[in-house]
């Protein structure tokens, strides 16, 4: 996977748009327009703050189904992604929680989004949704049937879960890439908002053998410089929100602070380029 080709940088920062509860989820509020407006505001805040990509998640649909989501969720996410793509020029990804890679692939195909995140691509994980089994074979076959080149970023020993079988990180990374055919792997801490440790990142990067390794949780402007010494990119959400609280909307100032902290480590002698071109201006 060529990060530069997709994100126009070799060290991408991917911001997350957490969608308000969607139709059929327990906390669905009955107003899809409000969901779309919030998503558009968050995408614009991320783009203007200087991220290199955006991933859209049905984060507030908890409690999640462990595999296939309701068709109404797929429909709503498709509409939202299309609206975001009309607003910003950044690469867009999908994560359909908890583990509906097939729906994510279908939405990406229909909207021409560029990548998806899959929590369990290979192996079996014990989670709060029950046992989740990786379905790499079905997902990779489906991508081929659709004839698209949507990239698959796969979590390894994903957060909020415990592996059944070997918890060996090196083996898990190699299996995800060599047997699951992931285009990139993601390492998280034990839960949302907790970072992976440096040693694990270094182990994963060694085992990945050139396949990109992303930080999947817990990055903030204080630790990003250290974490990125052993990773190729980062997916970030909680620390970009108002007061750093997960339920709050994205704060453009915090996005800029995070991007600046990351860039000052990666490019200490380079001025940060203007990012105003990332948001389309409609007259």
mmCIF file of N, CA and C in Angstrom, residues 8 42 99 104 140 151 170 179 211 240 264:
data_model
loop_
_atom_site.group_PDB
_atom_site.id
_atom_site.type_symbol
_atom_site.label_atom_id
_atom_site.label_comp_id
_atom_site.label_asym_id
_atom_site.label_seq_id
_atom_site.Cartn_x
_atom_site.Cartn_y
_atom_site.Cartn_z
ATOM 1 N N UNK A 8 -1.143 11.585 -0.121
ATOM 2 C CA UNK A 8 -0.216 12.663 -0.494
ATOM 3 C C UNK A 8 0.787 12.972 0.613
ATOM 4 N N UNK A 42 -18.136 18.245 11.317
ATOM 5 C CA UNK A 42 -16.929 17.584 11.828
ATOM 6 C C UNK A 42 -15.918 17.351 10.704
ATOM 7 N N UNK A 99 -18.134 -5.080 13.117
ATOM 8 C CA UNK A 99 -17.179 -5.749 12.232
ATOM 9 C C UNK A 99 -17.772 -6.047 10.867
ATOM 10 N N UNK A 104 -19.047 -2.007 4.780
ATOM 11 C CA UNK A 104 -18.094 -0.904 4.603
ATOM 12 C C UNK A 104 -17.546 -0.894 3.180
ATOM 13 N N UNK A 140 -12.252 -10.278 0.998
ATOM 14 C CA UNK A 140 -11.322 -10.128 -0.137
ATOM 15 C C UNK A 140 -11.963 -10.599 -1.439
ATOM 16 N N UNK A 151 -8.773 0.050 -0.099
ATOM 17 C CA UNK A 151 -7.740 -0.499 0.791
ATOM 18 C C UNK A 151 -8.353 -0.965 2.115
ATOM 19 N N UNK A 170 3.496 -10.538 17.115
ATOM 20 C CA UNK A 170 4.232 -10.747 15.868
ATOM 21 C C UNK A 170 3.489 -11.715 14.945
ATOM 22 N N UNK A 179 -1.805 -13.784 5.518
ATOM 23 C CA UNK A 179 -2.917 -14.712 5.318
ATOM 24 C C UNK A 179 -4.257 -13.986 5.136
ATOM 25 N N UNK A 211 4.638 -3.202 5.251
ATOM 26 C CA UNK A 211 3.215 -2.865 5.222
ATOM 27 C C UNK A 211 2.959 -1.778 6.271
ATOM 28 N N UNK A 240 -9.109 15.177 19.584
ATOM 29 C CA UNK A 240 -9.461 16.288 18.701
ATOM 30 C C UNK A 240 -10.811 16.895 19.065
ATOM 31 N N UNK A 264 5.746 19.018 13.410
ATOM 32 C CA UNK A 264 6.992 19.569 13.945
ATOM 33 C C UNK A 264 7.996 18.457 14.232
#
